[in-house]
Amino acid sequence: MLSLVPMSFAMTTQNLFDKPDMFTQIIMIPVVVTLLLAVCLFQFKKLSSRSGNNAKQLPGPSGLPLVGYLPFLGRNLHETLMELAKKYGPIYKLSLGQRQCVIISSPHLVKEVVRDQDVTFANRNPNIAALAFSFGGKDIAFSPYGPEWRMLRRIFVQEMQSKANLDAFYGLRKNEVKKSVRDVYAKKGNPIDVGEMAFSTVINMITSMFWGGTILGDRATASSRNGDFRVAVSELLAIWGRPNISDFIPCLARFDLQGVDKDMKRASKWIEVIFDSVIDQRMKEEKESCQDTKKKDSKDFLDFLLEFKDEETGISLSRAQIKAFLAVILSPFNSFFF
């Protein structure tokens, strides 16, 4: 009886070693899991130390692995940031997912960033929605600081927003207001959508300055076309303000988990069609009248953009840049109507 126990043990041991594949799998599973956890921990510590060195070991809440301080922000972001400023001082670091942010809350530091060291902090980090709307960040708002950005700024400040050009469009703005007043009188006794009327008036003024005419063509169809445009812009702005996890964890951007990139491209497609039709029509008109030596009495913004596109400067505006230029200028104004 006593001799059977070691014999059974020896037979069991021998059977285990006769099946090395099963034995190896049993042993290797916890080993592999442990190694993976060690590698993940090492990478996390490496990234944390790197971001800490870049931020010069600023104070701030530690947050959680991978998501950082995102779960603790709450609805009132400004109140959360103010509470953290009271605790950590006027400048502190905040981990939002894989993004390392530096928060400043004193007038002196704000002046240092936006004025004294503005070139250093000129570049922005556009989110997924902004990249989709601005045709890959090709506009004046999200383009990186450099020769192209300075070119766009020069066009915007010297050509489009100069006092002489704005004064030259005074007649157009005045005529659009008069047309709206006449429309109100013509609808005497009928209900009027004031928001729709204001939107139509202002959008017609802006587009007259941009390309010398309205996006509506015939004013008889103004209501329906304005309504479509308003809905498209309203949806676009709503998507733009939607939180997107891919903005904080870039490795998830390729999957577009919340569909922000897809929705933004769909919402901006209608506006892009308008821009393309206007640009094509203007280029066709310019091509047909190239033999005519008589110049136009006045230029609109699209004329300036297309003329600069044709200049042999080595750096010219592409069609995508022109559309992004127009879209970003139009959209902030539209937000006041929603």
Coordinates of C-alpha atoms in Angstrom, one line a residue:
M1 CA 0.0 0.0 0.0
L2 CA 2.8 2.3 0.9
S3 CA 4.6 1.5 -2.3
L4 CA 1.7 2.3 -4.5
V5 CA 1.6 6.0 -3.5
P6 CA 5.0 7.0 -4.9
M7 CA 4.4 4.8 -7.9
S8 CA 1.1 6.6 -8.6
F9 CA 2.8 9.9 -8.2
A10 CA 5.6 8.9 -10.5
M11 CA 3.2 7.7 -13.1
T12 CA 1.2 11.0 -12.9
T13 CA 4.4 13.0 -13.2
Q14 CA 5.5 11.0 -16.1
N15 CA 2.2 11.5 -17.8
L16 CA 2.5 15.3 -17.5
F17 CA 5.9 15.2 -19.0
D18 CA 4.7 12.9 -21.8
K19 CA 2.4 15.8 -22.8
P20 CA 4.7 18.8 -22.9
D21 CA 2.3 21.0 -25.0
M22 CA -0.4 20.9 -22.3
F23 CA 2.1 21.4 -19.5
T24 CA 3.7 24.4 -21.3
Q25 CA 0.4 26.0 -21.9
I26 CA -0.6 25.8 -18.3
I27 CA 2.7 27.3 -17.2
M28 CA 3.0 29.9 -19.9
I29 CA -0.5 31.5 -19.5
P30 CA 0.3 33.4 -16.2
V31 CA 3.8 34.1 -17.4
V32 CA 2.5 35.8 -20.6
V33 CA -0.1 37.8 -18.7
T34 CA 2.5 39.0 -16.2
L35 CA 4.8 40.0 -19.0
L36 CA 2.1 41.9 -20.8
L37 CA 1.1 43.8 -17.6
A38 CA 4.8 44.6 -17.0
V39 CA 5.2 46.0 -20.5
C40 CA 2.0 48.1 -20.2
L41 CA 3.1 49.4 -16.8
F42 CA 6.5 50.3 -18.2
Q43 CA 5.1 52.1 -21.2
F44 CA 2.7 54.0 -19.0
K45 CA 5.5 55.1 -16.6
K46 CA 7.6 56.1 -19.6
L47 CA 4.8 58.2 -21.1
S48 CA 4.0 59.7 -17.7
S49 CA 7.7 60.7 -17.1
R50 CA 8.0 62.1 -20.6
S51 CA 4.9 64.2 -20.3
G52 CA 6.0 65.3 -16.8
N53 CA 9.4 66.4 -18.1
N54 CA 7.7 68.3 -20.9
A55 CA 5.5 70.0 -18.4
K56 CA 8.5 70.6 -16.1
Q57 CA 6.9 68.7 -13.3
L58 CA 4.0 71.1 -12.9
P59 CA 1.5 70.3 -10.1
G60 CA -1.8 68.8 -10.9
P61 CA -4.2 65.9 -10.3
S62 CA -2.9 62.5 -11.2
G63 CA -6.1 61.1 -12.7
L64 CA -6.5 57.5 -13.8
P65 CA -4.5 55.4 -16.2
L66 CA -5.4 55.8 -19.9
V67 CA -8.4 58.2 -19.3
G68 CA -6.5 60.7 -17.1
Y69 CA -8.8 63.2 -15.3
L70 CA -11.6 62.9 -17.9
P71 CA -14.1 61.1 -15.6
F72 CA -13.8 63.9 -13.0
L73 CA -14.5 66.9 -15.1
G74 CA -18.2 67.1 -14.7
R75 CA -20.7 69.2 -16.6
N76 CA -19.5 72.7 -15.5
L77 CA -16.0 72.6 -16.8
H78 CA -15.2 76.2 -15.8
E79 CA -16.1 75.5 -12.2
T80 CA -13.9 72.3 -12.1
L81 CA -10.9 74.2 -13.6
M82 CA -11.4 77.0 -11.1
E83 CA -11.5 74.6 -8.2
L84 CA -8.3 72.9 -9.4
A85 CA -6.7 76.4 -9.8
K86 CA -7.4 77.1 -6.1
K87 CA -5.8 73.9 -5.2
Y88 CA -2.8 73.8 -7.5
G89 CA -2.2 77.4 -8.3
P90 CA -2.5 79.6 -11.5
I91 CA -0.7 77.1 -13.7
Y92 CA -1.0 73.3 -13.5
K93 CA -1.1 70.3 -15.7
L94 CA -4.1 68.2 -16.5
S95 CA -4.1 64.8 -18.2
L96 CA -7.1 64.4 -20.5
G97 CA -6.8 60.9 -21.9
Q98 CA -3.5 60.8 -23.6
R99 CA -3.4 64.6 -24.0
Q100 CA -1.3 66.5 -21.5
C101 CA -2.7 70.0 -21.0
V102 CA -1.4 73.0 -19.2
I103 CA -4.1 75.2 -17.6
I104 CA -3.4 78.9 -16.8
S105 CA -5.7 81.2 -14.9
S106 CA -3.9 84.4 -14.2
P107 CA -3.8 87.6 -16.4
H108 CA 0.0 87.7 -16.3
L109 CA 0.3 84.1 -17.7
V110 CA -2.4 84.7 -20.3
K111 CA -0.5 87.8 -21.5
E112 CA 2.7 85.8 -21.6
V113 CA 1.1 83.1 -23.8
V114 CA -1.1 85.0 -26.2
R115 CA 1.0 88.1 -26.6
D116 CA 4.6 87.9 -25.4
Q117 CA 5.2 84.3 -26.6
D118 CA 2.5 84.1 -29.2
V119 CA 4.7 82.5 -31.9
T120 CA 5.6 79.7 -29.5
F121 CA 2.0 78.9 -28.7
A122 CA 0.6 79.8 -32.1
N123 CA -0.1 76.2 -33.3
R124 CA -3.4 74.6 -32.4
N125 CA -4.4 71.0 -31.9
P126 CA -7.7 70.8 -33.9
N127 CA -10.1 68.0 -33.0
I128 CA -11.6 65.4 -35.3
A129 CA -14.6 67.5 -36.2
A130 CA -12.6 70.6 -36.9
L131 CA -10.3 68.7 -39.2
A132 CA -13.2 67.3 -41.2
F133 CA -14.9 70.7 -41.5
S134 CA -11.8 72.7 -42.4
F135 CA -10.7 70.2 -45.1
G136 CA -7.8 68.9 -43.1
G137 CA -7.0 72.1 -41.2
K138 CA -6.3 74.2 -44.3
D139 CA -8.0 77.3 -43.0
I140 CA -6.7 80.3 -41.1
A141 CA -8.0 79.1 -37.8
F142 CA -6.3 75.6 -37.7
S143 CA -3.5 75.9 -40.1
P144 CA -0.1 75.5 -38.4
Y145 CA 2.0 78.6 -38.0
G146 CA 4.3 79.1 -40.9
P147 CA 4.5 80.7 -44.4
E148 CA 1.0 79.4 -45.4
W149 CA -0.6 80.7 -42.3
R150 CA 1.0 84.1 -42.7
M151 CA -0.2 84.2 -46.3
L152 CA -3.8 83.4 -45.2
R153 CA -3.6 86.1 -42.5
R154 CA -2.2 88.7 -44.9
I155 CA -5.1 88.0 -47.3
F156 CA -7.7 88.1 -44.6
V157 CA -6.4 91.3 -42.9
Q158 CA -5.1 93.3 -45.8
E159 CA -7.5 92.3 -48.5
M160 CA -10.8 91.0 -47.1
Q161 CA -11.0 93.0 -43.8
S162 CA -9.4 96.3 -44.9
K163 CA -11.5 99.5 -44.2
A164 CA -11.6 100.4 -47.9
N165 CA -13.1 97.0 -48.9
L166 CA -15.6 97.0 -46.1
D167 CA -16.7 100.5 -47.0
A168 CA -17.0 99.5 -50.6
F169 CA -19.6 96.8 -49.6
Y170 CA -21.7 99.3 -47.7
G171 CA -24.2 99.6 -50.6
L172 CA -24.7 95.9 -50.7
R173 CA -25.4 95.6 -47.0
K174 CA -27.8 98.6 -47.2
N175 CA -29.7 97.1 -50.1
E176 CA -30.2 93.7 -48.4
V177 CA -31.7 95.5 -45.3
K178 CA -34.1 97.4 -47.5
K179 CA -35.2 94.2 -49.3
S180 CA -35.9 92.6 -45.9
V181 CA -37.9 95.6 -44.8
R182 CA -40.0 95.5 -48.0
D183 CA -40.6 91.8 -47.4
V184 CA -41.9 92.5 -43.9
Y185 CA -44.3 95.2 -45.3
A186 CA -45.5 92.8 -48.0
K187 CA -46.4 90.2 -45.3
K188 CA -48.6 92.6 -43.4
G189 CA -51.2 90.7 -41.4
N190 CA -49.3 87.4 -41.7
P191 CA -47.0 85.8 -39.1
I192 CA -43.3 86.4 -39.6
D193 CA -40.4 84.2 -38.4
V194 CA -38.1 86.8 -37.1
G195 CA -35.1 84.4 -36.7
E196 CA -35.5 83.2 -40.3
M197 CA -35.8 86.8 -41.6
A198 CA -32.7 87.9 -39.7
F199 CA -30.7 84.8 -40.9
S200 CA -31.7 85.4 -44.5
T201 CA -30.7 89.1 -44.3
V202 CA -27.3 88.6 -42.8
I203 CA -26.4 85.5 -44.8
N204 CA -27.3 87.4 -48.0
M205 CA -25.1 90.3 -46.9
I206 CA -22.2 88.1 -46.1
T207 CA -22.4 86.1 -49.3
S208 CA -22.8 89.3 -51.4
M209 CA -19.5 90.4 -49.9
F210 CA -18.0 86.9 -50.5
W211 CA -19.0 86.3 -54.1
G212 CA -21.2 89.1 -55.3
G213 CA -24.5 87.4 -54.9
T214 CA -26.7 85.2 -52.6
I215 CA -26.6 81.5 -52.3
L216 CA -30.3 81.6 -53.0
G217 CA -30.5 82.9 -56.5
D218 CA -34.2 83.8 -56.9
R219 CA -35.6 85.3 -53.7
A220 CA -38.9 83.5 -54.4
T221 CA -37.2 80.3 -53.1
A222 CA -35.4 82.1 -50.3
S223 CA -37.4 80.6 -47.5
S224 CA -36.9 76.9 -48.4
R225 CA -33.2 77.3 -49.3
N226 CA -32.5 79.3 -46.2
G227 CA -34.2 76.7 -44.1
D228 CA -32.1 73.9 -45.6
F229 CA -28.9 75.9 -45.1
R230 CA -29.8 76.8 -41.5
V231 CA -30.6 73.2 -40.7
A232 CA -27.2 72.1 -42.2
V233 CA -25.3 74.7 -40.2
S234 CA -27.2 73.9 -37.0
E235 CA -26.3 70.2 -37.3
L236 CA -22.7 71.1 -38.1
L237 CA -22.3 73.2 -35.0
A238 CA -24.0 70.6 -32.8
I239 CA -21.5 68.0 -34.1
W240 CA -18.6 70.3 -33.6
G241 CA -19.5 70.7 -29.9
R242 CA -20.1 67.0 -29.3
P243 CA -17.5 65.4 -27.0
N244 CA -15.4 62.9 -28.9
I245 CA -13.3 60.3 -27.1
S246 CA -11.0 60.0 -30.1
D247 CA -9.8 63.6 -29.5
F248 CA -8.4 62.5 -26.1
I249 CA -7.2 59.0 -27.1
P250 CA -5.8 59.4 -30.7
C251 CA -5.3 55.7 -31.2
L252 CA -9.1 55.3 -31.4
A253 CA -9.5 57.9 -34.1
R254 CA -9.2 55.4 -36.9
F255 CA -12.3 53.6 -35.6
D256 CA -14.5 56.7 -35.3
L257 CA -16.4 55.1 -32.4
Q258 CA -18.9 57.9 -32.0
G259 CA -19.3 58.7 -35.7
V260 CA -18.2 62.3 -35.3
D261 CA -16.0 62.3 -38.3
K262 CA -18.6 60.7 -40.5
D263 CA -21.4 63.0 -39.3
M264 CA -19.3 66.1 -39.7
K265 CA -18.4 65.2 -43.3
R266 CA -22.0 64.5 -44.1
A267 CA -23.2 67.8 -42.5
S268 CA -20.6 69.9 -44.3
K269 CA -21.2 68.2 -47.7
W270 CA -24.1 70.5 -48.5
I271 CA -22.1 73.6 -47.8
E272 CA -19.2 72.3 -49.8
V273 CA -21.5 71.8 -52.8
I274 CA -22.5 75.5 -52.6
F275 CA -18.9 76.5 -52.4
D276 CA -17.9 74.3 -55.4
S277 CA -20.8 75.6 -57.5
V278 CA -19.9 79.2 -56.8
I279 CA -16.2 78.7 -57.5
D280 CA -16.9 76.8 -60.7
Q281 CA -19.3 79.5 -61.9
R282 CA -16.8 82.3 -61.1
M283 CA -13.9 80.5 -62.8
K284 CA -16.2 79.9 -65.9
E285 CA -17.1 83.6 -66.0
E286 CA -13.5 84.6 -65.7
K287 CA -12.5 82.2 -68.5
E288 CA -15.2 83.5 -70.8
S289 CA -14.3 87.2 -70.2
C290 CA -10.5 86.7 -70.3
Q291 CA -10.5 88.4 -73.7
D292 CA -12.4 91.4 -72.4
T293 CA -10.0 94.2 -71.3
K294 CA -12.7 95.9 -69.3
K295 CA -12.2 95.3 -65.6
K296 CA -14.8 94.9 -63.0
D297 CA -15.8 98.0 -61.1
S298 CA -15.5 96.2 -57.7
K299 CA -14.1 93.0 -56.4
D300 CA -15.6 90.6 -53.9
F301 CA -13.7 88.3 -51.5
L302 CA -13.8 85.4 -54.0
D303 CA -12.1 87.6 -56.6
F304 CA -9.2 88.2 -54.2
L305 CA -8.8 84.5 -53.3
L306 CA -8.9 83.4 -57.0
E307 CA -6.5 86.1 -58.1
F308 CA -4.0 85.1 -55.4
K309 CA -4.5 81.4 -56.4
D310 CA -3.3 82.4 -59.9
E311 CA -0.2 84.3 -58.7
E312 CA 3.2 82.8 -59.4
T313 CA 4.4 83.2 -55.8
G314 CA 5.5 79.7 -55.1
I315 CA 2.8 79.3 -52.5
S316 CA -0.8 79.6 -53.9
L317 CA -4.2 78.9 -52.5
S318 CA -5.7 75.5 -53.4
R319 CA -9.4 74.9 -53.9
A320 CA -9.6 73.2 -50.5
Q321 CA -8.0 76.2 -48.8
I322 CA -10.5 78.6 -50.5
K323 CA -13.4 76.5 -49.3
A324 CA -12.0 76.1 -45.8
F325 CA -11.4 79.9 -45.7
L326 CA -15.0 80.6 -46.6
A327 CA -16.5 78.0 -44.3
V328 CA -14.6 79.0 -41.2
I329 CA -15.6 82.7 -41.7
L330 CA -19.2 81.8 -42.3
S331 CA -19.7 79.4 -39.4
P332 CA -18.9 81.5 -36.3
F333 CA -21.4 84.1 -37.6
N334 CA -24.1 81.4 -38.0
S335 CA -23.7 80.3 -34.4
F336 CA -25.5 83.5 -33.2
F337 CA -28.7 82.3 -34.8
F338 CA -29.0 79.0 -32.9

